[in-house]
XYZ file of C-alpha atoms in Angstrom:
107
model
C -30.182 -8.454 26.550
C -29.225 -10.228 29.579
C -26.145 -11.706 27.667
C -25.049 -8.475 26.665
C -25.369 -7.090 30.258
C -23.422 -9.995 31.188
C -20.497 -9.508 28.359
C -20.077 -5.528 29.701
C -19.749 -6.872 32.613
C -17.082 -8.985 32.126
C -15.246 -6.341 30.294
C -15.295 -3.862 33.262
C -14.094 -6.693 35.393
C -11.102 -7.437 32.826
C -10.233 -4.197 32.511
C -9.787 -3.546 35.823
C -7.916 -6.719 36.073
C -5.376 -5.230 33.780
C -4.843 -2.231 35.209
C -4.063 -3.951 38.311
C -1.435 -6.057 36.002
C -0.072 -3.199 34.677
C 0.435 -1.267 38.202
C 2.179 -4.927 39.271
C 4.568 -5.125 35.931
C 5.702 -1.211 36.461
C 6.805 -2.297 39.577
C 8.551 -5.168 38.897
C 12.149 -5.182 38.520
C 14.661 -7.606 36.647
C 18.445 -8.324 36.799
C 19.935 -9.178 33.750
C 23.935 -10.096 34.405
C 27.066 -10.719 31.428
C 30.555 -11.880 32.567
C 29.742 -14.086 35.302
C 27.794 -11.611 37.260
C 30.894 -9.154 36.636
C 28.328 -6.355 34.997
C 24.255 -6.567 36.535
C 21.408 -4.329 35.135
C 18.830 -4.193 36.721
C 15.317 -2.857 34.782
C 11.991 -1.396 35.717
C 9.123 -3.015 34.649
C 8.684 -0.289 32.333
C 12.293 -0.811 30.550
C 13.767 1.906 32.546
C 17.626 1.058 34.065
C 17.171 1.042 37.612
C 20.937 -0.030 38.571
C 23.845 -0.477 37.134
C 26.673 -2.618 38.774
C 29.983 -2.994 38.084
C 32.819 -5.347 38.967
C 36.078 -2.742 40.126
C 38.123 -5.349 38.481
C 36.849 -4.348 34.928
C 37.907 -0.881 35.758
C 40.802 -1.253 33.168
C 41.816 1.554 30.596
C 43.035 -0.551 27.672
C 39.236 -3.068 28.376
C 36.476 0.021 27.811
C 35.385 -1.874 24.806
C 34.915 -5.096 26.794
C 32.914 -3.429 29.473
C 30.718 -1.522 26.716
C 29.867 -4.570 24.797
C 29.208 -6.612 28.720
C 26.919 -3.593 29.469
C 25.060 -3.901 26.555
C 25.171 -7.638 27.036
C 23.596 -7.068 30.630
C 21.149 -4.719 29.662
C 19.488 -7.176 26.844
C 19.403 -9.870 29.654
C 17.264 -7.679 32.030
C 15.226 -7.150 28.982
C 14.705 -10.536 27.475
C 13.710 -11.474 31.424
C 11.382 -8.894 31.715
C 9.569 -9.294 28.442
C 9.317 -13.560 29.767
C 8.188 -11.839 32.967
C 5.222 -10.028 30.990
C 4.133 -12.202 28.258
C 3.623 -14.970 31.238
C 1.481 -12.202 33.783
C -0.340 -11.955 30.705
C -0.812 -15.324 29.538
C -2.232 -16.058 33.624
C -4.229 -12.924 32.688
C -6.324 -14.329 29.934
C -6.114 -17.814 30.156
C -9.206 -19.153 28.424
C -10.142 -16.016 26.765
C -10.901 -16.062 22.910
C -7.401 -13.645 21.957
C -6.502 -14.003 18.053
C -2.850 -15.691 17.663
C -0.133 -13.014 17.493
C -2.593 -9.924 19.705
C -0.274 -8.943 22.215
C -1.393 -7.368 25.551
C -1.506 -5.395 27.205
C -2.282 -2.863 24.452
């Protein structure tokens, strides 16, 4: 019984632990750049675009497809970074805890 005690336990502590992880990540914010640092995104750590900058020299009528496509190219940057960012908070997070391959957390 004592074991059991023990295990609820250590599930109120972890949970609270992730909360606290997941207040930390949704503050968190990542730059992603494309051309050089011409275009930067920058992203929440819930995947919401925080910033948006823009090099004036881009500002070019006949290059609106270029800018689109170094947008987009910024914007998957920020992401890619943040989702490193998480999967490693979470990895420090339950480090030498029995999680089947392929569970991702948080939930």
């Amino acid at each position: 019984m004592r074991d059991l005690m023990g295990l609820m336990g250590k599930a109120k502590e972890m949970q609270a632990k992730f909360q606290a992880m997941q207040e930390e990540m949704a503050e968190m914010e990542i730059e992603g750049q494309a051309g050089g640092g011409t275009v930067k995104v920058t992203l929440s750590g819930k995947s919401e675009m925080k910033a948006l900058k823009i090099d004036p020299s881009l500002f070019k009528e006949d290059d609106v497809e270029i800018l689109e496509d170094l947008i987009l190219a910024a914007h998957n940057d920020a992401k890619s970074k943040l989702e490193v960012a998480i999967q490693e908070k979470t990895q420090e997070m339950t480090a030498g805890l029995p999680i089947p391959p392929g569970m991702k957390l948080p939930f």
